[in-house]
CSV table of C-alpha atoms in Angstrom, one decimal:
chain,number,residue,atom,x,y,z
R,6,UNK,CA,0.0,0.0,0.0
R,7,UNK,CA,1.3,3.4,-1.0
R,8,UNK,CA,0.3,6.5,0.8
R,9,UNK,CA,1.4,9.7,-0.9
R,10,UNK,CA,0.0,13.2,-1.0
R,11,UNK,CA,-0.6,12.8,-4.7
R,12,UNK,CA,-1.3,9.1,-4.8
R,13,UNK,CA,-4.5,7.3,-5.3
R,14,UNK,CA,-6.3,6.1,-2.1
R,15,UNK,CA,-6.1,2.4,-1.5
R,16,UNK,CA,-8.4,0.1,0.5
R,17,UNK,CA,-7.0,-2.6,2.6
R,18,UNK,CA,-8.2,-6.2,2.6
R,19,UNK,CA,-11.9,-6.4,3.4
R,20,UNK,CA,-12.7,-9.8,5.0
R,21,UNK,CA,-16.3,-10.6,5.3
R,22,UNK,CA,-16.0,-14.2,6.4
R,23,UNK,CA,-12.9,-14.9,8.4
R,24,UNK,CA,-11.1,-18.3,8.6
R,25,UNK,CA,-11.6,-20.1,11.9
R,26,UNK,CA,-11.0,-23.5,13.5
R,27,UNK,CA,-13.8,-26.0,13.3
R,28,UNK,CA,-14.9,-26.5,16.9
R,29,UNK,CA,-18.0,-27.9,18.5
R,30,UNK,CA,-20.8,-25.4,18.2
R,31,UNK,CA,-21.2,-25.3,22.0
R,32,UNK,CA,-17.6,-24.1,22.4
R,33,UNK,CA,-17.9,-21.1,20.0
R,34,UNK,CA,-17.2,-17.9,21.9
R,35,UNK,CA,-17.9,-14.5,20.3
R,36,UNK,CA,-15.6,-12.0,22.1
R,37,UNK,CA,-16.7,-8.8,20.3
R,38,UNK,CA,-20.4,-9.3,20.9
R,39,UNK,CA,-20.1,-8.3,24.6
R,40,UNK,CA,-18.6,-4.9,23.8
R,41,UNK,CA,-20.5,-1.8,23.0
R,42,UNK,CA,-20.1,-0.2,19.6
R,43,UNK,CA,-17.8,2.8,19.4
R,44,UNK,CA,-16.5,5.2,16.8
R,45,UNK,CA,-13.2,6.8,17.9
R,46,UNK,CA,-11.4,9.7,16.3
R,47,UNK,CA,-7.7,10.3,17.1
R,48,UNK,CA,-4.7,12.3,15.8
R,49,UNK,CA,-1.2,11.1,15.5
R,50,UNK,CA,1.3,12.6,18.0
R,51,UNK,CA,2.5,15.2,15.5
R,52,UNK,CA,-1.1,15.9,14.3
R,53,UNK,CA,-0.2,14.9,10.8
R,54,UNK,CA,-2.7,12.0,10.5
R,55,UNK,CA,-6.3,11.6,11.4
R,56,UNK,CA,-7.6,8.1,12.3
R,57,UNK,CA,-11.2,7.0,12.7
R,58,UNK,CA,-11.7,3.4,14.0
R,59,UNK,CA,-15.1,1.9,14.6
R,60,UNK,CA,-16.4,-1.3,16.2
R,61,UNK,CA,-19.9,-1.5,14.7
R,62,UNK,CA,-20.7,-5.2,15.5
R,63,UNK,CA,-24.1,-4.6,17.2
R,64,UNK,CA,-25.1,-2.0,14.6
R,65,UNK,CA,-24.6,-4.4,11.7
R,66,UNK,CA,-26.2,-7.2,13.6
R,67,UNK,CA,-29.3,-5.0,14.1
R,68,UNK,CA,-29.4,-4.2,10.4
R,69,UNK,CA,-29.2,-7.9,9.6
R,70,UNK,CA,-32.1,-8.6,12.0
R,71,UNK,CA,-34.3,-5.7,10.8
R,72,UNK,CA,-33.8,-6.4,7.1
R,73,UNK,CA,-33.6,-10.3,7.4
R,74,UNK,CA,-30.5,-10.4,5.4
R,75,UNK,CA,-28.8,-13.3,3.7
R,76,UNK,CA,-25.0,-13.7,4.5
R,77,UNK,CA,-23.6,-11.9,1.5
R,78,UNK,CA,-26.3,-9.2,1.7
R,79,UNK,CA,-25.3,-8.7,5.4
R,80,UNK,CA,-21.7,-8.2,4.4
R,81,UNK,CA,-22.6,-5.8,1.5
R,82,UNK,CA,-25.1,-3.6,3.4
R,83,UNK,CA,-23.0,-3.8,6.6
R,84,UNK,CA,-19.9,-2.5,4.8
R,85,UNK,CA,-21.9,0.3,3.2
R,86,UNK,CA,-23.3,1.4,6.6
R,87,UNK,CA,-19.9,1.3,8.2
R,88,UNK,CA,-18.4,3.2,5.3
R,89,UNK,CA,-21.1,5.9,5.4
R,90,UNK,CA,-20.5,6.4,9.2
R,91,UNK,CA,-16.7,6.8,8.7
R,92,UNK,CA,-17.2,9.3,5.9
R,93,UNK,CA,-20.0,11.2,7.7
R,94,UNK,CA,-19.0,11.4,11.4
R,95,UNK,CA,-17.2,14.3,13.1
R,96,UNK,CA,-18.1,16.8,10.4
R,97,UNK,CA,-20.3,19.9,10.5
R,98,UNK,CA,-23.3,19.7,12.7
R,99,UNK,CA,-26.5,18.5,10.9
R,100,UNK,CA,-24.5,17.4,7.9
R,101,UNK,CA,-25.6,14.1,6.2
R,102,UNK,CA,-23.8,11.8,3.8
R,103,UNK,CA,-25.7,9.4,1.6
R,104,UNK,CA,-23.9,6.7,-0.4
R,105,UNK,CA,-25.6,4.6,-3.1
R,106,UNK,CA,-24.2,1.6,-4.9
R,107,UNK,CA,-26.2,1.2,-8.1
R,108,UNK,CA,-24.8,-2.0,-9.5
R,109,UNK,CA,-26.0,-4.7,-11.8
R,110,UNK,CA,-25.4,-7.6,-9.4
R,111,UNK,CA,-28.2,-9.6,-7.6
R,112,UNK,CA,-28.1,-7.2,-4.6
R,113,UNK,CA,-29.5,-4.4,-6.6
R,114,UNK,CA,-29.0,-0.9,-5.3
R,115,UNK,CA,-27.5,-0.4,-1.8
R,116,UNK,CA,-28.2,2.8,0.2
R,117,UNK,CA,-26.7,4.1,3.4
R,118,UNK,CA,-27.4,7.4,5.1
R,119,UNK,CA,-25.3,8.7,8.0
R,120,UNK,CA,-25.2,11.9,10.0
R,121,UNK,CA,-22.3,13.5,11.9
R,122,UNK,CA,-23.5,12.2,15.3
R,123,UNK,CA,-23.1,8.5,14.4
R,124,UNK,CA,-26.6,7.6,13.3
R,125,UNK,CA,-27.0,5.5,10.2
R,126,UNK,CA,-29.7,3.6,8.3
R,127,UNK,CA,-29.9,2.0,5.0
R,128,UNK,CA,-31.4,-0.7,2.7
R,129,UNK,CA,-30.5,-3.2,0.1
R,130,UNK,CA,-32.9,-3.9,-2.7
R,131,UNK,CA,-32.5,-7.7,-2.5
R,132,UNK,CA,-32.0,-8.8,1.1
R,133,UNK,CA,-31.7,-12.4,-0.1
R,134,UNK,CA,-28.7,-11.8,-2.4
R,135,UNK,CA,-26.2,-14.5,-1.7
R,136,UNK,CA,-24.1,-15.5,-4.8
R,137,UNK,CA,-21.7,-18.5,-4.6
R,138,UNK,CA,-18.6,-18.0,-2.5
R,139,UNK,CA,-15.3,-16.7,-4.1
R,140,UNK,CA,-12.6,-19.3,-4.9
R,141,UNK,CA,-10.9,-18.5,-1.6
R,142,UNK,CA,-14.1,-19.4,0.3
R,143,UNK,CA,-15.1,-15.9,1.3
R,144,UNK,CA,-18.4,-14.1,0.7
R,145,UNK,CA,-18.5,-12.7,-2.8
R,146,UNK,CA,-19.7,-9.1,-2.1
R,147,UNK,CA,-18.2,-7.9,-5.4
R,148,UNK,CA,-20.4,-10.3,-7.4
R,149,UNK,CA,-23.4,-9.3,-5.3
R,150,UNK,CA,-22.9,-5.6,-6.1
R,151,UNK,CA,-21.7,-5.9,-9.6
R,152,UNK,CA,-20.6,-3.1,-11.9
R,153,UNK,CA,-22.2,0.3,-12.1
R,154,UNK,CA,-22.1,3.6,-10.3
R,155,UNK,CA,-21.3,4.8,-6.8
R,156,UNK,CA,-22.9,8.1,-5.9
R,157,UNK,CA,-22.1,10.1,-2.7
R,158,UNK,CA,-24.2,13.0,-1.6
R,159,UNK,CA,-23.2,15.4,1.1
R,160,UNK,CA,-25.9,17.8,2.4
R,161,UNK,CA,-26.4,20.4,5.1
R,162,UNK,CA,-29.5,22.4,5.9
R,163,UNK,CA,-27.6,25.7,5.5
R,164,UNK,CA,-26.1,24.8,2.2
R,165,UNK,CA,-28.0,26.0,-0.9
R,166,UNK,CA,-27.7,22.6,-2.6
R,167,UNK,CA,-26.0,19.2,-1.8
R,168,UNK,CA,-22.6,18.2,-3.2
R,169,UNK,CA,-22.9,15.1,-5.3
R,170,UNK,CA,-20.0,13.0,-6.6
R,171,UNK,CA,-20.2,9.9,-8.8
R,172,UNK,CA,-17.6,7.4,-9.8
R,173,UNK,CA,-17.7,4.0,-11.5
R,174,UNK,CA,-17.8,1.0,-9.1
R,175,UNK,CA,-14.3,-0.4,-9.2
R,176,UNK,CA,-14.7,-3.8,-7.5
R,177,UNK,CA,-18.0,-3.9,-5.7
R,178,UNK,CA,-16.2,-4.8,-2.5
R,179,UNK,CA,-17.3,-1.4,-1.0
R,180,UNK,CA,-14.2,-0.2,0.8
R,181,UNK,CA,-12.1,0.0,-2.4
R,182,UNK,CA,-14.9,1.8,-4.1
R,183,UNK,CA,-15.3,4.4,-1.3
R,184,UNK,CA,-11.5,4.9,-1.1
R,185,UNK,CA,-11.5,5.5,-4.9
R,186,UNK,CA,-14.3,8.0,-4.5
R,187,UNK,CA,-12.5,10.0,-1.8
R,188,UNK,CA,-9.5,10.6,-4.0
R,189,UNK,CA,-11.3,11.0,-7.3
R,190,UNK,CA,-14.1,13.3,-6.2
R,191,UNK,CA,-13.0,14.8,-2.9
R,192,UNK,CA,-9.2,14.8,-3.5
R,193,UNK,CA,-8.7,13.3,0.0
R,194,UNK,CA,-5.6,11.2,0.5
R,195,UNK,CA,-6.9,8.3,2.6
R,196,UNK,CA,-6.8,4.6,3.3
R,197,UNK,CA,-10.0,2.8,4.2
R,198,UNK,CA,-10.6,-0.7,5.7
R,199,UNK,CA,-14.0,-2.3,6.3
R,200,UNK,CA,-15.0,-5.8,7.4
R,201,UNK,CA,-18.0,-7.9,8.4
R,202,UNK,CA,-17.4,-11.4,9.8
R,203,UNK,CA,-20.1,-14.0,10.3
R,204,UNK,CA,-20.1,-17.0,12.6
R,205,UNK,CA,-21.0,-20.6,11.7
R,206,UNK,CA,-24.7,-19.8,12.1
R,207,UNK,CA,-24.4,-16.7,9.8
R,208,UNK,CA,-24.9,-14.3,12.6
R,209,UNK,CA,-22.6,-11.2,12.8
R,210,UNK,CA,-19.5,-12.1,14.8
R,211,UNK,CA,-17.7,-8.8,14.3
R,212,UNK,CA,-18.0,-5.7,12.1
R,213,UNK,CA,-15.9,-2.6,11.9
R,214,UNK,CA,-13.8,-0.3,9.9
R,215,UNK,CA,-11.1,2.4,9.9
R,216,UNK,CA,-10.4,5.5,7.9
R,217,UNK,CA,-7.0,7.1,7.8
R,218,UNK,CA,-6.6,10.6,6.4
R,219,UNK,CA,-3.4,12.4,5.7
R,220,UNK,CA,-3.4,16.0,7.0
R,221,UNK,CA,-1.6,19.0,5.4
R,222,UNK,CA,2.1,19.3,6.0
R,223,UNK,CA,2.5,15.6,6.7
R,224,UNK,CA,6.1,14.6,6.6
R,225,UNK,CA,7.6,11.9,4.3
R,226,UNK,CA,8.9,10.0,7.4
R,227,UNK,CA,5.3,9.8,8.8
R,228,UNK,CA,4.0,8.6,5.5
R,229,UNK,CA,6.6,5.8,5.3
R,230,UNK,CA,5.9,4.7,8.9
R,231,UNK,CA,2.1,4.7,8.2
R,232,UNK,CA,2.5,2.8,5.0
R,233,UNK,CA,4.5,0.1,6.8
R,234,UNK,CA,1.9,-0.1,9.6
R,235,UNK,CA,-1.1,-0.5,7.3
R,236,UNK,CA,0.7,-3.0,5.0
R,237,UNK,CA,1.4,-5.4,7.9
R,238,UNK,CA,-1.9,-4.9,9.8
R,239,UNK,CA,-4.4,-7.8,9.9
R,240,UNK,CA,-8.0,-7.2,8.8
R,241,UNK,CA,-10.3,-5.2,11.1
R,242,UNK,CA,-12.5,-8.3,11.8
R,243,UNK,CA,-9.4,-10.3,12.8
R,244,UNK,CA,-8.4,-7.7,15.3
R,245,UNK,CA,-12.0,-7.4,16.7
R,246,UNK,CA,-12.3,-11.2,16.9
R,247,UNK,CA,-9.0,-11.2,18.9
R,248,UNK,CA,-10.6,-8.8,21.4
R,249,UNK,CA,-8.9,-5.6,20.3
R,250,UNK,CA,-10.6,-2.3,21.2
R,251,UNK,CA,-10.9,0.7,18.9
R,252,UNK,CA,-8.1,2.3,21.0
R,253,UNK,CA,-5.9,-0.8,20.5
R,254,UNK,CA,-6.5,-0.7,16.7
R,255,UNK,CA,-5.8,3.1,16.6
R,256,UNK,CA,-2.5,2.5,18.4
R,257,UNK,CA,-1.7,-0.3,15.9
R,258,UNK,CA,-2.3,2.0,12.9
R,259,UNK,CA,-0.2,4.8,14.5
R,260,UNK,CA,2.5,2.6,15.9
R,261,UNK,CA,5.8,4.6,16.0
R,262,UNK,CA,3.9,7.9,15.5
R,263,UNK,CA,2.2,8.3,18.8
R,264,UNK,CA,-1.4,9.1,19.6
R,265,UNK,CA,-2.6,12.4,21.1
R,266,UNK,CA,-4.6,11.8,24.3
R,267,UNK,CA,-7.6,14.0,23.5
R,268,UNK,CA,-9.5,11.6,21.2
R,269,UNK,CA,-13.2,11.9,20.5
R,270,UNK,CA,-15.7,9.0,20.8
R,271,UNK,CA,-19.3,8.6,19.8
R,272,UNK,CA,-21.6,5.6,19.9
R,273,UNK,CA,-22.7,4.6,16.4
R,274,UNK,CA,-26.2,3.2,16.1
R,275,UNK,CA,-28.6,1.9,13.5
R,276,UNK,CA,-31.2,4.7,13.5
R,277,UNK,CA,-34.5,3.8,13.8
R,278,UNK,CA,-36.3,6.6,12.0
R,279,UNK,CA,-37.9,9.2,14.3
R,280,UNK,CA,-41.4,7.8,15.0
R,281,UNK,CA,-43.4,11.1,14.9
R,282,UNK,CA,-41.8,12.3,11.7
R,283,UNK,CA,-42.0,8.9,10.1
R,284,UNK,CA,-45.7,8.4,10.8
R,285,UNK,CA,-46.4,11.9,9.5
R,286,UNK,CA,-44.6,11.1,6.2
R,287,UNK,CA,-46.4,7.7,6.0
R,288,UNK,CA,-49.9,9.1,6.5
R,289,UNK,CA,-49.2,11.9,4.0
R,290,UNK,CA,-48.3,9.2,1.4
R,291,UNK,CA,-51.4,7.1,2.3
R,292,UNK,CA,-53.7,10.2,2.2
R,293,UNK,CA,-52.5,10.8,-1.4
R,294,UNK,CA,-54.4,7.6,-2.4
R,295,UNK,CA,-57.7,9.2,-1.5
R,296,UNK,CA,-60.4,8.2,0.9
R,297,UNK,CA,-62.0,5.6,-1.4
R,298,UNK,CA,-58.8,3.9,-2.3
R,299,UNK,CA,-57.9,3.6,1.4
R,300,UNK,CA,-61.4,2.3,2.2
R,301,UNK,CA,-61.0,-0.4,-0.5
R,302,UNK,CA,-57.6,-1.5,0.8
R,303,UNK,CA,-58.9,-1.8,4.3
R,304,UNK,CA,-61.9,-3.7,3.1
R,305,UNK,CA,-59.8,-6.2,1.1
R,306,UNK,CA,-56.9,-6.6,3.5
R,307,UNK,CA,-58.6,-6.0,6.8
R,308,UNK,CA,-56.0,-3.4,7.7
R,309,UNK,CA,-53.7,-0.8,6.2
R,310,UNK,CA,-50.0,-1.2,7.0
R,311,UNK,CA,-47.0,0.9,5.9
R,312,UNK,CA,-43.4,-0.2,6.4
R,313,UNK,CA,-40.4,2.0,6.2
R,314,UNK,CA,-37.7,0.8,3.8
R,315,UNK,CA,-34.9,2.0,5.9
R,316,UNK,CA,-35.8,0.9,9.5
R,317,UNK,CA,-38.4,-1.8,8.6
R,318,UNK,CA,-40.7,-0.4,11.2
R,319,UNK,CA,-44.4,-1.0,10.4
R,320,UNK,CA,-47.3,1.1,11.4
R,321,UNK,CA,-51.1,0.6,10.9
R,322,UNK,CA,-53.5,3.4,10.0
R,323,UNK,CA,-57.3,3.3,10.4
R,324,UNK,CA,-59.8,4.8,7.9
R,325,UNK,CA,-60.6,7.4,10.5
R,326,UNK,CA,-57.0,8.6,10.9
R,327,UNK,CA,-56.6,9.0,7.1
R,328,UNK,CA,-60.0,10.7,6.8
R,329,UNK,CA,-59.1,13.1,9.6
R,330,UNK,CA,-55.7,13.9,8.0
R,331,UNK,CA,-57.3,14.6,4.6
R,332,UNK,CA,-60.1,16.7,6.1
R,333,UNK,CA,-57.5,18.6,8.1
R,334,UNK,CA,-55.4,19.3,5.0
R,335,UNK,CA,-58.5,20.4,3.0
R,336,UNK,CA,-59.5,22.7,5.8
R,337,UNK,CA,-56.0,24.3,6.0
R,338,UNK,CA,-56.1,24.9,2.2
R,339,UNK,CA,-59.5,26.6,2.4
R,340,UNK,CA,-58.4,28.8,5.3
R,341,UNK,CA,-55.3,29.8,3.4
R,342,UNK,CA,-57.3,30.7,0.3
R,343,UNK,CA,-59.7,32.8,2.4
R,344,UNK,CA,-56.9,34.7,4.0
R,345,UNK,CA,-55.2,35.3,0.7
């Protein structure tokens, strides 16, 4: 791996399904599952390198549960969620980043939306996507994603319009594609590693990632040491499975460079969407069908349910709720017209 101020970003190995000894199922111990998720931001001792390291095991496990994901779909969406968090956290308040993989593989499009406070949510068009394993026996995320376009949108309420960057999907393995985007569209000299590891029962054993960014005036000596550290470092899932913390992994990345003590930490989480705002959007969409269409659905189905694509939360609405909403909108329109 080469890290140079003018060089292309490189992604490290992204292991989705780690090698392990075959042991009796009753003896399997998941070390990382007992830890809380954390996203840690640190600076090297000379403030020349910024490092974000995340343990997002519980977050990806929740995404797997909510979306009922197959193994390869878990790895694909999990990496996208982790990558969005690394790219979106510790930025301007209320900023959001949205990444979309629009590939031609069986997974279909993959979407992840993260904010600067560590909240993330997303979806994959085909939760059952699970192509055959790669020749090395690992989950074939690249085949699930396929070729196509990666789009990244950064938005902020105070900005007149969002910034959008688009690049071709390089490998479909997610980390390499996001690293390629950072250098191609944002001219950020970075290295990025992502990983999702599953156990024998296809549950999430560990999931995490790291993002290394070279800051201005970084010395050549620092770049050489950092390159050596990253080239010899095991995958993020290997380190998490061994019980390493985010602080341990940060120190491993910055070995020989020192770590400033005033690091910042947040707890990443799989959002659910805000219930009040979500229900308001849902009933607005339902009301657009009209009273008669809603009545027909309730008569045929016995109920009217709406499910959010991102958090998979389902809510039921009665005919009366919809009618009241429509009548309230009509009354507001009439009142506005009279005042005008």
